[in-house]
């Protein structure tokens, strides 16, 4: 081959080549990442906490502190028209007098907490929308203590990754710590100004207006602060989305 007539043209071509190859690289990056994840060793290092890639990715998108709308009393759905939704019996027959919340994991003060312990902390009441994956939504009034405040009360290590909860009906759930610490995330003991009815999760449930309805676990019995999840959630372990932010 002879020398090119115009050396500038060569330089231009090289620049074009550099640009294209960078763009090409960006295009194949997800494939490379997915490929790396396909190797069990890489995958277990990334997701040894029990999450899937999608779980992890969705948690990166969480808008920290972004609040869903607070609604007015005029917007409230009457409690009688607020559907009940429980995978088994609506009333798991919790002994309300003997009830204690078992607090475990990465906390300075683990142990059993009474409802009165939770009620001694400042109370937050909010009208927010509850959206069920089955295609209905309502506006409800929920009151209780912010999860963030209770975690402070028990001396939780909030740099831990997850909050895991268990329920009297064998339901269970888990949240990423950012969602647990969100100002609208409640340990809820009242709906519509009255103690939780049995079928609503007495004596304590979650109310998580930034999340799909099934994450708002009812009939809480235990709570654990942890970096590793053995199980993610009742519906999640059957294939439903774990993060499911609204
Ligand atoms: N312990 C427990 N919590 C649960 C459920 C359940 O079956 N068991 N169902 C979930 C679902 S799918 C929804 S939509 C809400 C329903 O709350 P509600 O019965 O007050 O409407 O509770 C969630 N929390
Ligand atoms: Mo639901």
Short mmCIF file of C-alpha atoms and ligand atoms in Angstrom, two decimals:
data_model
loop_
_atom_site.label_atom_id
_atom_site.label_comp_id
_atom_site.label_asym_id
_atom_site.label_seq_id
_atom_site.Cartn_x
_atom_site.Cartn_y
_atom_site.Cartn_z
CA UNK A 1 0.00 0.00 0.00
CA UNK A 2 1.20 3.49 -0.78
CA UNK A 3 1.26 6.41 1.62
CA UNK A 4 -2.18 8.03 1.93
CA UNK A 5 -2.59 11.25 -0.04
CA UNK A 6 -4.10 13.02 2.88
CA UNK A 7 -2.63 12.19 6.33
CA UNK A 8 -5.47 14.12 8.06
CA UNK A 9 -7.96 11.60 6.68
CA UNK A 10 -6.10 8.80 8.44
CA UNK A 11 -6.16 10.65 11.73
CA UNK A 12 -9.87 11.32 11.32
CA UNK A 13 -10.48 7.66 10.62
CA UNK A 14 -8.55 6.65 13.69
CA UNK A 15 -10.64 9.01 15.82
CA UNK A 16 -13.81 7.57 14.35
CA UNK A 17 -12.53 4.12 15.11
CA UNK A 18 -11.76 5.07 18.73
CA UNK A 19 -15.26 6.50 19.16
CA UNK A 20 -17.01 3.54 17.63
CA UNK A 21 -15.06 1.07 19.70
CA UNK A 22 -15.96 2.88 22.92
CA UNK A 23 -19.61 2.90 21.90
CA UNK A 24 -19.37 -0.76 20.96
CA UNK A 25 -17.86 -1.47 24.34
CA UNK A 26 -20.73 0.27 26.10
CA UNK A 27 -23.13 -1.78 24.06
CA UNK A 28 -21.56 -5.08 25.05
CA UNK A 29 -20.98 -4.07 28.70
CA UNK A 30 -24.31 -5.48 29.97
CA UNK A 31 -23.53 -8.70 28.12
CA UNK A 32 -20.09 -8.87 29.74
CA UNK A 33 -21.63 -8.18 33.15
CA UNK A 34 -24.33 -10.79 32.64
CA UNK A 35 -21.62 -13.17 31.45
CA UNK A 36 -19.55 -12.56 34.57
CA UNK A 37 -22.60 -13.11 36.74
CA UNK A 38 -23.17 -16.43 35.03
CA UNK A 39 -19.96 -17.70 36.65
CA UNK A 40 -21.01 -19.16 40.02
CA UNK A 41 -17.94 -17.75 41.80
CA UNK A 42 -18.61 -14.16 40.70
CA UNK A 43 -22.31 -14.55 41.37
CA UNK A 44 -21.92 -15.86 44.87
CA UNK A 45 -19.50 -13.04 45.73
CA UNK A 46 -22.00 -10.46 44.49
CA UNK A 47 -25.19 -11.98 45.81
CA UNK A 48 -24.16 -13.96 48.87
CA UNK A 49 -26.62 -11.76 50.80
CA UNK A 50 -29.55 -13.62 49.28
CA UNK A 51 -30.52 -11.06 46.64
CA UNK A 52 -30.88 -11.50 42.91
CA UNK A 53 -29.27 -9.15 40.38
CA UNK A 54 -32.62 -7.42 39.77
CA UNK A 55 -33.13 -6.92 43.52
CA UNK A 56 -29.73 -5.33 43.79
CA UNK A 57 -30.20 -3.14 40.73
CA UNK A 58 -33.63 -1.86 41.85
CA UNK A 59 -32.27 -0.92 45.27
CA UNK A 60 -29.69 1.31 43.52
CA UNK A 61 -32.57 3.31 42.01
CA UNK A 62 -34.29 4.11 45.32
CA UNK A 63 -34.82 7.84 45.71
CA UNK A 64 -33.67 8.20 49.31
CA UNK A 65 -36.12 10.22 51.38
CA UNK A 66 -38.46 10.84 48.45
CA UNK A 67 -41.94 10.85 49.96
CA UNK A 68 -45.14 9.60 48.39
CA UNK A 69 -48.07 12.07 48.71
CA UNK A 70 -49.78 12.62 52.05
CA UNK A 71 -53.52 12.58 51.40
CA UNK A 72 -56.35 14.42 53.12
CA UNK A 73 -59.02 12.95 55.37
CA UNK A 74 -61.51 13.61 52.56
CA UNK A 75 -59.53 11.14 50.39
CA UNK A 76 -59.74 8.32 52.96
CA UNK A 77 -61.37 5.08 51.90
CA UNK A 78 -63.77 4.07 54.69
CA UNK A 79 -62.21 1.17 56.61
CA UNK A 80 -65.21 -1.03 55.75
CA UNK A 81 -64.33 -0.63 52.05
CA UNK A 82 -60.61 -1.28 52.58
CA UNK A 83 -60.26 -4.90 51.39
CA UNK A 84 -58.62 -7.47 53.62
CA UNK A 85 -55.87 -9.52 52.09
CA UNK A 86 -54.17 -12.40 53.82
CA UNK A 87 -52.68 -15.52 52.24
CA UNK A 88 -54.27 -17.78 54.87
CA UNK A 89 -56.69 -17.07 57.72
CA UNK A 90 -57.36 -13.40 58.38
CA UNK A 91 -57.05 -13.94 62.12
CA UNK A 92 -54.00 -15.97 63.18
CA UNK A 93 -55.31 -15.78 66.80
CA UNK A 94 -52.44 -13.90 68.34
CA UNK A 95 -52.56 -13.83 72.15
CA UNK A 96 -52.51 -10.06 72.47
CA UNK A 97 -51.75 -10.05 76.22
CA UNK A 98 -48.72 -12.31 75.87
CA UNK A 99 -47.55 -10.64 72.66
CA UNK A 100 -43.96 -9.40 72.51
CA UNK A 101 -41.87 -8.26 69.57
CA UNK A 102 -38.65 -10.30 69.42
CA UNK A 103 -35.79 -8.05 68.37
CA UNK A 104 -32.61 -9.73 67.18
CA UNK A 105 -29.53 -9.34 65.04
CA UNK A 106 -27.26 -6.32 64.81
CA UNK A 107 -28.76 -4.30 67.66
CA UNK A 108 -27.29 -3.20 70.99
CA UNK A 109 -30.46 -4.05 72.93
CA UNK A 110 -31.95 -7.28 71.56
CA UNK A 111 -34.83 -8.96 73.36
CA UNK A 112 -38.57 -8.75 73.83
CA UNK A 113 -40.44 -5.49 73.43
CA UNK A 114 -43.99 -4.75 74.52
CA UNK A 115 -46.49 -2.77 72.52
CA UNK A 116 -46.29 -0.11 75.26
CA UNK A 117 -42.55 0.25 74.51
CA UNK A 118 -43.41 1.12 70.93
CA UNK A 119 -46.23 3.40 72.04
CA UNK A 120 -43.88 5.30 74.36
CA UNK A 121 -42.03 6.58 71.28
CA UNK A 122 -43.34 9.47 69.21
CA UNK A 123 -46.38 8.62 67.14
CA UNK A 124 -46.72 9.36 63.44
CA UNK A 125 -50.12 9.31 61.74
CA UNK A 126 -50.41 9.52 57.96
CA UNK A 127 -52.99 9.10 55.21
CA UNK A 128 -51.31 7.23 52.39
CA UNK A 129 -52.25 5.04 49.46
CA UNK A 130 -51.99 1.27 49.83
CA UNK A 131 -51.62 -0.52 46.49
CA UNK A 132 -52.12 -4.27 46.21
CA UNK A 133 -50.51 -6.18 43.36
CA UNK A 134 -53.90 -7.84 42.79
CA UNK A 135 -55.29 -4.66 41.26
CA UNK A 136 -56.91 -2.59 43.99
CA UNK A 137 -55.79 0.45 45.89
CA UNK A 138 -57.19 2.49 48.75
CA UNK A 139 -56.23 5.47 50.88
CA UNK A 140 -55.86 4.51 54.52
CA UNK A 141 -54.95 6.15 57.80
CA UNK A 142 -52.03 4.45 59.52
CA UNK A 143 -50.37 5.41 62.78
CA UNK A 144 -47.45 4.10 64.76
CA UNK A 145 -43.77 4.67 65.29
CA UNK A 146 -41.34 5.31 62.47
CA UNK A 147 -39.19 2.22 61.91
CA UNK A 148 -36.16 4.53 61.98
CA UNK A 149 -37.09 5.71 65.47
CA UNK A 150 -37.60 2.21 66.82
CA UNK A 151 -34.28 1.12 65.31
CA UNK A 152 -32.60 3.99 67.17
CA UNK A 153 -34.40 2.92 70.37
CA UNK A 154 -33.00 -0.62 70.19
CA UNK A 155 -29.54 0.59 69.13
CA UNK A 156 -29.62 -0.95 65.67
CA UNK A 157 -26.61 -0.85 63.43
CA UNK A 158 -28.26 1.04 60.58
CA UNK A 159 -25.25 0.48 58.35
CA UNK A 160 -26.50 -3.12 58.16
CA UNK A 161 -28.15 -3.94 54.87
CA UNK A 162 -31.56 -5.37 55.74
CA UNK A 163 -34.48 -5.45 58.11
CA UNK A 164 -36.17 -8.85 58.23
CA UNK A 165 -39.56 -9.44 59.90
CA UNK A 166 -41.59 -12.52 60.83
CA UNK A 167 -45.34 -12.80 61.41
CA UNK A 168 -47.79 -14.90 63.41
CA UNK A 169 -49.19 -16.48 60.23
CA UNK A 170 -45.76 -17.65 59.03
CA UNK A 171 -45.57 -14.78 56.57
CA UNK A 172 -42.21 -13.00 56.49
CA UNK A 173 -40.71 -10.02 54.72
CA UNK A 174 -37.47 -8.11 54.31
CA UNK A 175 -36.54 -4.55 53.41
CA UNK A 176 -33.36 -2.85 52.32
CA UNK A 177 -32.16 -0.52 55.11
CA UNK A 178 -32.87 2.66 53.07
CA UNK A 179 -36.55 1.68 52.87
CA UNK A 180 -36.64 0.76 56.56
CA UNK A 181 -35.22 4.19 57.47
CA UNK A 182 -37.56 6.07 55.12
CA UNK A 183 -39.59 8.64 57.12
CA UNK A 184 -42.91 7.20 55.90
CA UNK A 185 -42.06 3.60 56.86
CA UNK A 186 -44.00 2.75 60.03
CA UNK A 187 -44.35 0.07 62.64
CA UNK A 188 -48.10 0.61 62.68
CA UNK A 189 -50.35 -0.17 65.67
CA UNK A 190 -53.41 1.92 64.74
CA UNK A 191 -55.57 2.28 61.66
CA UNK A 192 -58.22 4.99 61.48
CA UNK A 193 -57.45 6.08 65.04
CA UNK A 194 -58.13 2.68 66.63
CA UNK A 195 -55.86 -0.18 67.69
CA UNK A 196 -55.29 -2.54 64.77
CA UNK A 197 -58.12 -5.01 64.32
CA UNK A 198 -57.03 -8.65 64.43
CA UNK A 199 -57.47 -9.23 60.70
CA UNK A 200 -55.52 -6.00 59.95
CA UNK A 201 -52.46 -7.39 61.71
CA UNK A 202 -52.98 -6.81 65.45
CA UNK A 203 -51.15 -5.76 67.38
CA UNK A 204 -48.41 -4.53 65.00
CA UNK A 205 -47.90 -4.38 61.25
CA UNK A 206 -45.70 -2.59 58.79
CA UNK A 207 -47.05 0.32 56.77
CA UNK A 208 -44.75 1.05 53.83
CA UNK A 209 -46.39 3.54 51.49
CA UNK A 210 -43.33 3.60 49.19
CA UNK A 211 -43.81 -0.12 48.52
CA UNK A 212 -46.29 -2.54 46.98
CA UNK A 213 -48.89 -3.80 49.47
CA UNK A 214 -47.53 -7.26 50.15
CA UNK A 215 -44.44 -5.79 51.81
CA UNK A 216 -46.61 -4.30 54.59
CA UNK A 217 -46.48 -7.41 56.75
CA UNK A 218 -49.22 -7.86 59.38
CA UNK A 219 -49.20 -9.63 62.79
CA UNK A 220 -45.50 -8.95 63.41
CA UNK A 221 -43.78 -11.22 65.92
CA UNK A 222 -40.11 -10.59 65.26
CA UNK A 223 -37.67 -8.22 63.70
CA UNK A 224 -34.02 -8.72 62.83
CA UNK A 225 -31.29 -6.38 61.61
CA UNK A 226 -28.96 -8.32 59.36
CA UNK A 227 -26.49 -8.30 56.47
CA UNK A 228 -27.62 -11.63 55.07
CA UNK A 229 -31.10 -12.83 54.16
CA UNK A 230 -31.89 -16.52 54.42
CA UNK A 231 -35.33 -15.75 52.98
CA UNK A 232 -36.55 -12.60 51.24
CA UNK A 233 -40.32 -12.64 51.67
CA UNK A 234 -43.35 -14.90 51.40
CA UNK A 235 -44.37 -13.73 47.92
CA UNK A 236 -40.84 -12.86 46.82
CA UNK A 237 -39.63 -16.41 47.41
CA UNK A 238 -42.49 -17.54 45.15
CA UNK A 239 -41.20 -15.27 42.37
CA UNK A 240 -42.63 -11.81 43.08
CA UNK A 241 -40.43 -8.72 43.03
CA UNK A 242 -38.46 -8.02 46.20
CA UNK A 243 -37.82 -4.28 45.86
CA UNK A 244 -41.14 -3.21 44.26
CA UNK A 245 -40.93 0.53 44.95
CA UNK A 246 -43.84 2.79 44.02
N1 LIG B 1 -48.72 -11.50 57.81
C1 LIG B 1 -49.25 -11.15 56.62
N2 LIG B 1 -49.09 -9.89 56.20
C2 LIG B 1 -49.61 -9.49 55.03
C3 LIG B 1 -50.32 -10.39 54.19
C4 LIG B 1 -50.46 -11.74 54.65
O1 LIG B 1 -51.05 -12.60 54.00
N3 LIG B 1 -49.92 -12.07 55.87
N4 LIG B 1 -50.84 -9.95 52.99
C5 LIG B 1 -50.22 -8.77 52.38
C6 LIG B 1 -50.97 -8.19 51.28
S1 LIG B 1 -50.91 -8.98 49.79
C7 LIG B 1 -51.60 -6.97 51.38
S2 LIG B 1 -52.31 -6.21 50.04
C8 LIG B 1 -51.77 -6.33 52.69
C9 LIG B 1 -53.24 -6.22 52.97
O2 LIG B 1 -53.49 -5.54 54.17
P1 LIG B 1 -55.01 -5.44 54.64
O3 LIG B 1 -55.48 -6.83 54.91
O4 LIG B 1 -55.03 -4.53 55.80
O5 LIG B 1 -55.73 -4.86 53.43
O6 LIG B 1 -51.17 -7.05 53.74
C10 LIG B 1 -49.96 -7.68 53.42
N5 LIG B 1 -49.44 -8.21 54.64
MO1 LIG B 2 -51.60 -7.41 48.25
#
